[in-house]
PDB file of C-alpha atoms and ligand atoms in Angstrom:
ATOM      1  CA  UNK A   1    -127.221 -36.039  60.028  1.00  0.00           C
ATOM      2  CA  UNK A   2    -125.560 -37.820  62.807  1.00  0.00           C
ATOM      3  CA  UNK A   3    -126.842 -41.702  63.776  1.00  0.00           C
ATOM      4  CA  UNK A   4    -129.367 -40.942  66.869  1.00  0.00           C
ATOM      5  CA  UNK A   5    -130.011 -43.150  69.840  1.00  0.00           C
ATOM      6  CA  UNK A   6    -133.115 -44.849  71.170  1.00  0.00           C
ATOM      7  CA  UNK A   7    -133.857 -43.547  74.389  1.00  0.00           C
ATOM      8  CA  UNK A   8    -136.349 -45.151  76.229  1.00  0.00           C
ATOM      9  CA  UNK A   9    -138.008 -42.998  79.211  1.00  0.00           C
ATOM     10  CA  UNK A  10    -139.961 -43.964  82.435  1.00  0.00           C
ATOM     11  CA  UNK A  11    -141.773 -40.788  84.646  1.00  0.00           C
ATOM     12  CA  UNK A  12    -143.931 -41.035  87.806  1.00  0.00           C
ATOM     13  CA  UNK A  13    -145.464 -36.682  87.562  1.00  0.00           C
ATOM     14  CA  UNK A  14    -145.430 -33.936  85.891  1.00  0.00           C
ATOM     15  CA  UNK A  15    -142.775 -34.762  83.303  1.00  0.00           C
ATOM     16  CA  UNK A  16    -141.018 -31.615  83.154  1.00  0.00           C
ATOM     17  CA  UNK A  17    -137.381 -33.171  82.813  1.00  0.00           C
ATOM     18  CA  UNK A  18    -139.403 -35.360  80.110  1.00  0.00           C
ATOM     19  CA  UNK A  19    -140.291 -32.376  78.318  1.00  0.00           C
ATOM     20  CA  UNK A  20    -136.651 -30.774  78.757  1.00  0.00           C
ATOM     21  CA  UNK A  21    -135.405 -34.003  76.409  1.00  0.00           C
ATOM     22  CA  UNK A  22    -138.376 -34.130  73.748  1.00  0.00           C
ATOM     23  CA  UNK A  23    -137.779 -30.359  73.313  1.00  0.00           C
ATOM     24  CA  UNK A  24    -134.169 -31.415  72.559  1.00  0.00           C
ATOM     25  CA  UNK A  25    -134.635 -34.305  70.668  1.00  0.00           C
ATOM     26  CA  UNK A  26    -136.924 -32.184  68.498  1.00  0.00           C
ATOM     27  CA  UNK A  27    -134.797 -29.215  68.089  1.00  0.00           C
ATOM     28  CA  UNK A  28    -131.936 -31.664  66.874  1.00  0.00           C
ATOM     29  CA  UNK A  29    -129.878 -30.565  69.675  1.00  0.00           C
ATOM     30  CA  UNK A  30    -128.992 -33.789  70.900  1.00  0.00           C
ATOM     31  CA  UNK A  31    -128.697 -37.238  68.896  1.00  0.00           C
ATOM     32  CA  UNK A  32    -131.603 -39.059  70.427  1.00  0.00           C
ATOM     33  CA  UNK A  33    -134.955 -40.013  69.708  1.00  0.00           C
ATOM     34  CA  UNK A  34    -137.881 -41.193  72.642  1.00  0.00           C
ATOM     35  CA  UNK A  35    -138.612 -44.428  71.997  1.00  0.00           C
ATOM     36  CA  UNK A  36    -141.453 -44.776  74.718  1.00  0.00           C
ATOM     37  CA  UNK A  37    -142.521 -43.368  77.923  1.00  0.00           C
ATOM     38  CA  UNK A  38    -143.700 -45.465  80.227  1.00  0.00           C
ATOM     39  CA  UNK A  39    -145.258 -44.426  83.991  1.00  0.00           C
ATOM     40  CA  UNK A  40    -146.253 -46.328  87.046  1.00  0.00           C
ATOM     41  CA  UNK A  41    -148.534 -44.077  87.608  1.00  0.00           C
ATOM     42  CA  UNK A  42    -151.838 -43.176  85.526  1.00  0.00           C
ATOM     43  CA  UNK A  43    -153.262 -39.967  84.835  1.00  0.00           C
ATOM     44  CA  UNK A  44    -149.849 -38.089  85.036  1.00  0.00           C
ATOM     45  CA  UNK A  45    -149.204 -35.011  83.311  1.00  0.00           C
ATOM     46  CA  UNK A  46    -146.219 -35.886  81.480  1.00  0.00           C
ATOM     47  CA  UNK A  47    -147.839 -38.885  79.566  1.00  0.00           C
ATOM     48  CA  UNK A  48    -150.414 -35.994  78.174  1.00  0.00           C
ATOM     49  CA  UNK A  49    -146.543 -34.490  77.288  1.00  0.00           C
ATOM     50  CA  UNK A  50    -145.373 -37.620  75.672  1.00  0.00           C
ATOM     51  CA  UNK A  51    -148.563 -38.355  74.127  1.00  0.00           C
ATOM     52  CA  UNK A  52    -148.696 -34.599  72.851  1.00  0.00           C
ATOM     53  CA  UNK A  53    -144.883 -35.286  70.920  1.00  0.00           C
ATOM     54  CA  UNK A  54    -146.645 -38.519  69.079  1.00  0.00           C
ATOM     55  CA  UNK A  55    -144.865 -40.851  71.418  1.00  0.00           C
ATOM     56  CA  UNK A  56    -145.719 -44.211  72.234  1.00  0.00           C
ATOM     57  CA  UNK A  57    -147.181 -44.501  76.133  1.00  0.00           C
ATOM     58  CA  UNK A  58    -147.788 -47.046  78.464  1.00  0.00           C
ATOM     59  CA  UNK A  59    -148.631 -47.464  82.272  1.00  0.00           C
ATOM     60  CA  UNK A  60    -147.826 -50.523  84.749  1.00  0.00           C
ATOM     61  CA  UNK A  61    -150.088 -49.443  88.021  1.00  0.00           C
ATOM     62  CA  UNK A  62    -147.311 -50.101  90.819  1.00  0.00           C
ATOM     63  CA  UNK A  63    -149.714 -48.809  93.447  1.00  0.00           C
ATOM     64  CA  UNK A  64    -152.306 -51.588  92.068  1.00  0.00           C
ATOM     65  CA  UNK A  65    -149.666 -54.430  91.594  1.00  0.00           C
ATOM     66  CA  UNK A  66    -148.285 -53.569  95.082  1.00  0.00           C
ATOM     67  CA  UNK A  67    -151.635 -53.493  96.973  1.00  0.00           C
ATOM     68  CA  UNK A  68    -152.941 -56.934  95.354  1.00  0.00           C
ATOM     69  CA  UNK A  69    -149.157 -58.169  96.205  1.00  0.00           C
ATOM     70  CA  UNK A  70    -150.493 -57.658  99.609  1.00  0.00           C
ATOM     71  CA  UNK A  71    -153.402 -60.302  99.396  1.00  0.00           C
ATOM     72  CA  UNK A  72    -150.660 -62.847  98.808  1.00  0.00           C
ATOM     73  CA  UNK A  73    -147.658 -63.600  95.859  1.00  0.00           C
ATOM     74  CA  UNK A  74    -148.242 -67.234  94.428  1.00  0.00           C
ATOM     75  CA  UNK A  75    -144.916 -68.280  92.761  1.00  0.00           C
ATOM     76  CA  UNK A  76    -146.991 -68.427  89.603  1.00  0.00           C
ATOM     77  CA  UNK A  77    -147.439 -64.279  90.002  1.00  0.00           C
ATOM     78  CA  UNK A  78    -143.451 -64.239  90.164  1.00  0.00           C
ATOM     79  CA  UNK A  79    -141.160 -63.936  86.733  1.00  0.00           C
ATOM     80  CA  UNK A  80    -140.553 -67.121  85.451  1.00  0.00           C
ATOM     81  CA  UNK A  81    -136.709 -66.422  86.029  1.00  0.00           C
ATOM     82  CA  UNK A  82    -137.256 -64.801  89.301  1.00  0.00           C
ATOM     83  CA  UNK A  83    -134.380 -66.193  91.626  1.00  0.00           C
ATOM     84  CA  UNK A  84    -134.623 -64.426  95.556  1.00  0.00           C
ATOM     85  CA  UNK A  85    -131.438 -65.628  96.523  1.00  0.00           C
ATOM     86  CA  UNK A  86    -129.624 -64.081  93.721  1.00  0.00           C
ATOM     87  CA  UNK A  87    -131.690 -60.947  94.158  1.00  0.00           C
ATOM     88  CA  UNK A  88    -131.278 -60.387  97.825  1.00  0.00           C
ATOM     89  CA  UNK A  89    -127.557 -61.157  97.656  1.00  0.00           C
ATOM     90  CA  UNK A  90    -127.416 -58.400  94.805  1.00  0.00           C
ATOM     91  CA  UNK A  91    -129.308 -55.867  96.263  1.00  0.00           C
ATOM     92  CA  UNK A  92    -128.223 -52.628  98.419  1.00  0.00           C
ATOM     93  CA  UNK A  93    -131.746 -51.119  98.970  1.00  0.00           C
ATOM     94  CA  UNK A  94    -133.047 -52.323 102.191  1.00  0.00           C
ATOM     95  CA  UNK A  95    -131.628 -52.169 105.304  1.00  0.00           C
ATOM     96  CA  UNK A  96    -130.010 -54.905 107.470  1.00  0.00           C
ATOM     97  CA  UNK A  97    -132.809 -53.435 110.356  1.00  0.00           C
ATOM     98  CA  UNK A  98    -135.445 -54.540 108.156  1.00  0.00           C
ATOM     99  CA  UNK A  99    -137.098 -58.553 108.447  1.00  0.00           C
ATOM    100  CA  UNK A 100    -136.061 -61.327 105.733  1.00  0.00           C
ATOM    101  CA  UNK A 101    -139.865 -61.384 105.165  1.00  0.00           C
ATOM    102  CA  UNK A 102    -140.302 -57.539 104.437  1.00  0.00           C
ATOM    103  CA  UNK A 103    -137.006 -58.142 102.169  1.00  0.00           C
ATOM    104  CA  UNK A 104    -138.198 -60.916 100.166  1.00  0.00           C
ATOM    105  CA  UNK A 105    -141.754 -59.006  99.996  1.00  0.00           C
ATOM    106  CA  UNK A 106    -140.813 -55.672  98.639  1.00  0.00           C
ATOM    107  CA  UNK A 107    -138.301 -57.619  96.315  1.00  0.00           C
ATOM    108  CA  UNK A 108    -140.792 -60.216  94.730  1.00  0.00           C
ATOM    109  CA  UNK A 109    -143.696 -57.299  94.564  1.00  0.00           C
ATOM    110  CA  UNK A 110    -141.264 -54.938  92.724  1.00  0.00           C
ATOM    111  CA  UNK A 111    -140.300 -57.837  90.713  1.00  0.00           C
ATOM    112  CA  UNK A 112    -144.049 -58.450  89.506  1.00  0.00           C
ATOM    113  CA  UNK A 113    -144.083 -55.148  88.325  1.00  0.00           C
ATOM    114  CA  UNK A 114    -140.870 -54.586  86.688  1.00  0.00           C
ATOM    115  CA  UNK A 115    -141.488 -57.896  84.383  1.00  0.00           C
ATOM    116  CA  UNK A 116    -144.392 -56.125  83.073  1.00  0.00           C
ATOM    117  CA  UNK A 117    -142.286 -53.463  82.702  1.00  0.00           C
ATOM    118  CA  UNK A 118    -139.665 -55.274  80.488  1.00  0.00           C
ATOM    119  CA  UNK A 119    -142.542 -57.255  78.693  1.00  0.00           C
ATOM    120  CA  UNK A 120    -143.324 -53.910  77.354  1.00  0.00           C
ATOM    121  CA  UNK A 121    -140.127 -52.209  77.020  1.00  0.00           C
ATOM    122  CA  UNK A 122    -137.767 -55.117  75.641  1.00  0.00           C
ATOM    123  CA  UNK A 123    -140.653 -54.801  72.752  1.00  0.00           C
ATOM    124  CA  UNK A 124    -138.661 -51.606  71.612  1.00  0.00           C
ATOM    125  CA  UNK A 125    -134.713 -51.162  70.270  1.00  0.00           C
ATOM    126  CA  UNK A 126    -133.320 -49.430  73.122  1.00  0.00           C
ATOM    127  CA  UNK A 127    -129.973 -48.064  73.527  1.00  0.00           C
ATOM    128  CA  UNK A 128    -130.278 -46.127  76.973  1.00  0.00           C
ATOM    129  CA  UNK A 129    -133.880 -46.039  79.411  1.00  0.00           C
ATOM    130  CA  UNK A 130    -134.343 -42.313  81.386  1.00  0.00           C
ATOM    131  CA  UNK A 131    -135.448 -42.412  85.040  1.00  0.00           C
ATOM    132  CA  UNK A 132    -137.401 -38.564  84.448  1.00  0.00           C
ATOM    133  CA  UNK A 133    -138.749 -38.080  87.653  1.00  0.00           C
ATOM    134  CA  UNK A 134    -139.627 -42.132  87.763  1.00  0.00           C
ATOM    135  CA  UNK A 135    -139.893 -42.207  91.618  1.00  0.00           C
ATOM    136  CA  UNK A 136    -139.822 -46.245  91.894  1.00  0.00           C
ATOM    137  CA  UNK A 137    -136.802 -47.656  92.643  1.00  0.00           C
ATOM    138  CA  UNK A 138    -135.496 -50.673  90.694  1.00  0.00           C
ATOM    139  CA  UNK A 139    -134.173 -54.094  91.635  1.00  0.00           C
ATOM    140  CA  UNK A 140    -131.350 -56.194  90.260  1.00  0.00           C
ATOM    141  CA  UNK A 141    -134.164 -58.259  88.832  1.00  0.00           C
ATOM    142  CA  UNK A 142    -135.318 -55.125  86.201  1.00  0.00           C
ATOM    143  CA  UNK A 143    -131.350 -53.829  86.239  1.00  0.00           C
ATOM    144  CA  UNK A 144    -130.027 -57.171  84.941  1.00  0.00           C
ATOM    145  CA  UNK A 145    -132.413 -57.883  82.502  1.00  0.00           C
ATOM    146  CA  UNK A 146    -131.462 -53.850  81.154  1.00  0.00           C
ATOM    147  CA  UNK A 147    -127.466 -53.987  81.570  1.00  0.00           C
ATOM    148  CA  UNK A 148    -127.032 -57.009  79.906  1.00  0.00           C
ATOM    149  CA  UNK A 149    -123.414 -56.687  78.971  1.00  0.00           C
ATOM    150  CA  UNK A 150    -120.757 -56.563  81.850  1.00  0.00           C
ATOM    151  CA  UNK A 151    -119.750 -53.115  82.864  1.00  0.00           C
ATOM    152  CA  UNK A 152    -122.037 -51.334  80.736  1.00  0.00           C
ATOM    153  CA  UNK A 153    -124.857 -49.493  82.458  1.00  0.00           C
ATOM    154  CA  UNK A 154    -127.653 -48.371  80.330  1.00  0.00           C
ATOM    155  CA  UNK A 155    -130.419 -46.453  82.497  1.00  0.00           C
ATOM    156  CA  UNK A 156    -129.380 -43.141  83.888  1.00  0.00           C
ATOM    157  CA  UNK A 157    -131.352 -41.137  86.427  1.00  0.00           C
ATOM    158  CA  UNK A 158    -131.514 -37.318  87.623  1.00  0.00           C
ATOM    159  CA  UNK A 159    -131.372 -36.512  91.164  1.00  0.00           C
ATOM    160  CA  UNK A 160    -132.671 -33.610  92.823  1.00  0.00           C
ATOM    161  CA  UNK A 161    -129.144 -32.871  95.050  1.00  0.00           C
ATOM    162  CA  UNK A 162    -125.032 -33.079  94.692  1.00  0.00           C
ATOM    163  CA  UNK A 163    -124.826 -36.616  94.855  1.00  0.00           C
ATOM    164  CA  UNK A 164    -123.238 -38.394  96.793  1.00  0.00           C
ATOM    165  CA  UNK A 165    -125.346 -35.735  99.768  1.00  0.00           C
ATOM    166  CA  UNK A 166    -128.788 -36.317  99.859  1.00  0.00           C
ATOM    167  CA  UNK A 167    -130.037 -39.608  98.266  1.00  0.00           C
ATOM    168  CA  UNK A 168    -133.157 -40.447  98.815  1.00  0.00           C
ATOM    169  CA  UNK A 169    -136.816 -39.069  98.073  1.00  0.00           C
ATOM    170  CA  UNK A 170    -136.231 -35.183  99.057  1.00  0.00           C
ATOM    171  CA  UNK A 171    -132.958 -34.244  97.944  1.00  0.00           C
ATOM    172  CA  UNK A 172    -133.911 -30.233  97.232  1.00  0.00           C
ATOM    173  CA  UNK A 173    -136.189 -30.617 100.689  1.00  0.00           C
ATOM    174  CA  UNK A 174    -132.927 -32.046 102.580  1.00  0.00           C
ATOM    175  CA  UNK A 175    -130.133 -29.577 100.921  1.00  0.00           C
ATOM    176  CA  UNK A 176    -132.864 -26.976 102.052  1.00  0.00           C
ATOM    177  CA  UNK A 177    -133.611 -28.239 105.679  1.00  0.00           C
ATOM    178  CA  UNK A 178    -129.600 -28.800 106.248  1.00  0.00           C
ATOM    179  CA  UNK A 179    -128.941 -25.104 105.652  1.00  0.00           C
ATOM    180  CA  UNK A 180    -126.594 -25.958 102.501  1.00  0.00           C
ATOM    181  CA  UNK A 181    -125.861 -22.473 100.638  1.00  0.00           C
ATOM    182  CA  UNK A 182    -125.324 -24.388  97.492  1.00  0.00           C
ATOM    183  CA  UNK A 183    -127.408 -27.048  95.864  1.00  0.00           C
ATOM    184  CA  UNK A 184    -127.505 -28.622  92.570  1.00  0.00           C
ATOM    185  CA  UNK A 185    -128.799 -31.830  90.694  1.00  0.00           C
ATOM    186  CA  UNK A 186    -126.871 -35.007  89.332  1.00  0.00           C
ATOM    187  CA  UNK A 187    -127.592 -37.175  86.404  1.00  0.00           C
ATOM    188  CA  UNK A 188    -125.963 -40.705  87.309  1.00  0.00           C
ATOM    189  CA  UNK A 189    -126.246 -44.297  86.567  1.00  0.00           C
ATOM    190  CA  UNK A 190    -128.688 -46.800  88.146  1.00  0.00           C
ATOM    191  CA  UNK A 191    -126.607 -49.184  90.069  1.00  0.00           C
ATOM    192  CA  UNK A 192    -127.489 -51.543  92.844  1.00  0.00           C
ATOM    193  CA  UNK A 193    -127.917 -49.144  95.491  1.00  0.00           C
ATOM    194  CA  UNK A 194    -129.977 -46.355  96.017  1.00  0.00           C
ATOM    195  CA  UNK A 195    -128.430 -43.145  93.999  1.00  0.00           C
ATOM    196  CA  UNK A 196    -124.934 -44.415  94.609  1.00  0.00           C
ATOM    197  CA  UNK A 197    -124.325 -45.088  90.348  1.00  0.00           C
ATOM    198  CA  UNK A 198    -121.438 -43.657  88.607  1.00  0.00           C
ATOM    199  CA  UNK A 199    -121.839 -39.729  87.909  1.00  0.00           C
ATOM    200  CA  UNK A 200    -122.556 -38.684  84.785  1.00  0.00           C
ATOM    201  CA  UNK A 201    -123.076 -34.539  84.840  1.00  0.00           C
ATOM    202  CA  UNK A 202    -123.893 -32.228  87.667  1.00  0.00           C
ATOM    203  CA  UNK A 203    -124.896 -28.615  88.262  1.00  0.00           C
ATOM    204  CA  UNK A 204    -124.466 -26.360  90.856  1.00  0.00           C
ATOM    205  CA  UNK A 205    -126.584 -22.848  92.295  1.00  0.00           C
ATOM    206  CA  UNK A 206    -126.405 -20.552  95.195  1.00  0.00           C
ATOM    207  CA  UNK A 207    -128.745 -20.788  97.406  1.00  0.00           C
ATOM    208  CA  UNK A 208    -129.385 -17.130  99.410  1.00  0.00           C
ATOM    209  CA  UNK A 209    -130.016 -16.561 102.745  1.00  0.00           C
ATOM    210  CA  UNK A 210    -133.908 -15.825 101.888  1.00  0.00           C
ATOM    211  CA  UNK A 211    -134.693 -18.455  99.661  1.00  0.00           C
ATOM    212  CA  UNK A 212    -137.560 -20.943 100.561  1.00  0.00           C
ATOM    213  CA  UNK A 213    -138.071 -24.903  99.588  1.00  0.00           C
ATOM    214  CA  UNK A 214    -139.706 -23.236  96.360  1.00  0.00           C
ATOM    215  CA  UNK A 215    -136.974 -21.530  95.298  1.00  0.00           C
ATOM    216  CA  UNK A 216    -134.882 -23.672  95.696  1.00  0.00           C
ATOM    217  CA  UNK A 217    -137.053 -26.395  93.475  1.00  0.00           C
ATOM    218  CA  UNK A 218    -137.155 -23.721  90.865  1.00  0.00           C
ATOM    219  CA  UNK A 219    -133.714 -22.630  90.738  1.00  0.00           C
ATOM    220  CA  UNK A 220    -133.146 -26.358  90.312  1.00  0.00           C
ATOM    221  CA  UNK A 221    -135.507 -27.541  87.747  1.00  0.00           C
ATOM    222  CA  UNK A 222    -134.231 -25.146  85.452  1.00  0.00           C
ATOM    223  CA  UNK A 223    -130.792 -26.311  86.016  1.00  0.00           C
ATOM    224  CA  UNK A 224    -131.955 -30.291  85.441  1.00  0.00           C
ATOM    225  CA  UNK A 225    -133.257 -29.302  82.081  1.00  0.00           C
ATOM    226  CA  UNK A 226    -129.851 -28.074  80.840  1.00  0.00           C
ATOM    227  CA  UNK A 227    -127.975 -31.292  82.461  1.00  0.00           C
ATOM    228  CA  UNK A 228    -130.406 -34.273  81.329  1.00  0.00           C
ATOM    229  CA  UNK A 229    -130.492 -33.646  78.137  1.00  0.00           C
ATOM    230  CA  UNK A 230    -126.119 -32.747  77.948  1.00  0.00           C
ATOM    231  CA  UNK A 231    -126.345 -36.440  79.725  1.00  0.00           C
ATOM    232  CA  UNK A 232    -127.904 -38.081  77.308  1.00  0.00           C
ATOM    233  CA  UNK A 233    -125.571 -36.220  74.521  1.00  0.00           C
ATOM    234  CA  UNK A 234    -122.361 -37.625  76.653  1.00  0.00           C
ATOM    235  CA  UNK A 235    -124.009 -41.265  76.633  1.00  0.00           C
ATOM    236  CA  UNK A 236    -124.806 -41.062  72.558  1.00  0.00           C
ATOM    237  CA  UNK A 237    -121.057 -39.693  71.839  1.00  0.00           C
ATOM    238  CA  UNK A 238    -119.555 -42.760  73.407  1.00  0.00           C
ATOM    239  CA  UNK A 239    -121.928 -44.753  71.355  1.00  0.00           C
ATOM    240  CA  UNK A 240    -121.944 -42.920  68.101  1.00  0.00           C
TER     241      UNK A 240
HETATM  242  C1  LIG B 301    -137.179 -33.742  89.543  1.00  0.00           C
HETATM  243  O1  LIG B 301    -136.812 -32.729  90.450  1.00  0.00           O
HETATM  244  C2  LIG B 301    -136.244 -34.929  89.665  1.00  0.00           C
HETATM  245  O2  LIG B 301    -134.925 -34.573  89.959  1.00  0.00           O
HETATM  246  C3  LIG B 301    -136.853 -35.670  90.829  1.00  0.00           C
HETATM  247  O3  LIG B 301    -138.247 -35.574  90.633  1.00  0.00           O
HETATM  248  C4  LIG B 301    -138.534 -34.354  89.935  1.00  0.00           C
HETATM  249  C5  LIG B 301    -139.366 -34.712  88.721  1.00  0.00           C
HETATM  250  O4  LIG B 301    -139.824 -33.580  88.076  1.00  0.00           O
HETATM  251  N1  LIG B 301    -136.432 -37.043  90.842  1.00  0.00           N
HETATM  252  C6  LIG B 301    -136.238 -37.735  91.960  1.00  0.00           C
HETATM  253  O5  LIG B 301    -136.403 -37.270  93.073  1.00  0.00           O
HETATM  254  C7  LIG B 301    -135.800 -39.160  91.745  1.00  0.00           C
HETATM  255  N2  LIG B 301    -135.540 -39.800  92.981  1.00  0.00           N
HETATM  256  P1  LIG B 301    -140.450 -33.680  86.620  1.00  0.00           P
HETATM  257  O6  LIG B 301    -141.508 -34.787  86.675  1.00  0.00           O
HETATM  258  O7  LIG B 301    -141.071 -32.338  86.426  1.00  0.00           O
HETATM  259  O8  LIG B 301    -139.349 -33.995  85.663  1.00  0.00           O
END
């Protein structure tokens, strides 16, 4: 049996795309094993999926960390190696219409968070983290402390459009409200930006005259849970 990798995996919902890469790793279609799943949001259903496949879960309440962020951030809530400068300079999230304070803000909140996220994680022999759905984007803080060695990126992500259209939060609600007669999904790598990583694997449908938002969704769900898990297979064969 071929070596398989350690695949670590962080969701936000329903976990379908989750379930799309147990299903494979189970099946022995593709040379990986979940490590973890990990949510920043409780109560989902696809913890109840990882949970269901024996796998280890954990949740770091962003909502939660975010709101009591909002009372006040003492530099002794901040990561011990938390360094703003180096962060803002890095980062390509937030706009150049947005204030220094809301920058420095969103950047040392998401920071409080993603430590706890890496003081769980880093626990576990990882050779590639899954965004499945994780709808948190994540700062130079969390991606350093992940891609460790120079030019080698080690989370991936799925996006709901044909990168690079369409980044953002909607990308099957924009391809549907521009009128595009084809849409698709894209499995990339996180980079510093927002969607703009190196692509991995895309696929493509039609989309007809007469189909609605749903449709569209559906047709391209189905085609996510082909690509993710092919992804993943890519990422172990240059390992392996
Ligand atoms: C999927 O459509 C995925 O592409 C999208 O969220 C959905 C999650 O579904 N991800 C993003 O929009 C990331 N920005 P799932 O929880 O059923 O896998």
């Amino acid at each position: 049996m071929a070596k398989k990798i350690n695949v670590g995996a962080l969701i936000s919902g329903g976990g379908t795309n989750l379930q799309a890469i147990i299903d494979a790793c189970l099946s022995n279609s593709i040379d990986a094993n979940i490590i973890f799943t990990g949510s920043d949001n409780p109560g989902v259903k696809g913890l109840e999926r990882a949970q269901k496949a024996d796998i280890e879960t954990f949740v770091v309440d962003y909502s939660q960390i975010i709101q009591s962020c909002k009372k006040g951030i003492k530099e002794t809530d901040l990561p011990e190696d938390f360094n703003l400068e180096e962060i803002q300079s890095k980062q390509q999230l937030v706009a150049g219409d947005v204030s220094k304070e809301q920058i420095a803000f969103f950047l040392k909140s998401r920071a409080v968070a993603e430590r706890k996220l890496l003081d769980i994680m880093l626990a576990y022999d990882m050779d590639l983290l899954v965004l499945a759905g994780f709808m948190r984007v994540l700062t130079p803080y969390f991606i350093d402390r992940i891609n460790t060695e120079s030019g080698i990126y080690k989370i991936m992500n799925i996006h709901p459009a044909l990168l690079p259209s369409f980044p953002g939060t909607d990308g099957y609600g924009d391809t549907f409200r521009y009128g595009c007669k084809v849409g698709g999904c894209t499995v990339h790598f996180i980079d510093y930006g927002e969607d703009t990583g190196p692509i991995i694997g895309q696929k493509a449908f039609e989309i007809k005259d007469d189909d609605t938002l749903d449709d569209i969704k559906k047709k391209g769900l189905v085609k996510e849970w082909e690509l993710y898990p092919q992804c993943i297979q890519k990422f172990a064969d240059s390992l392996i």
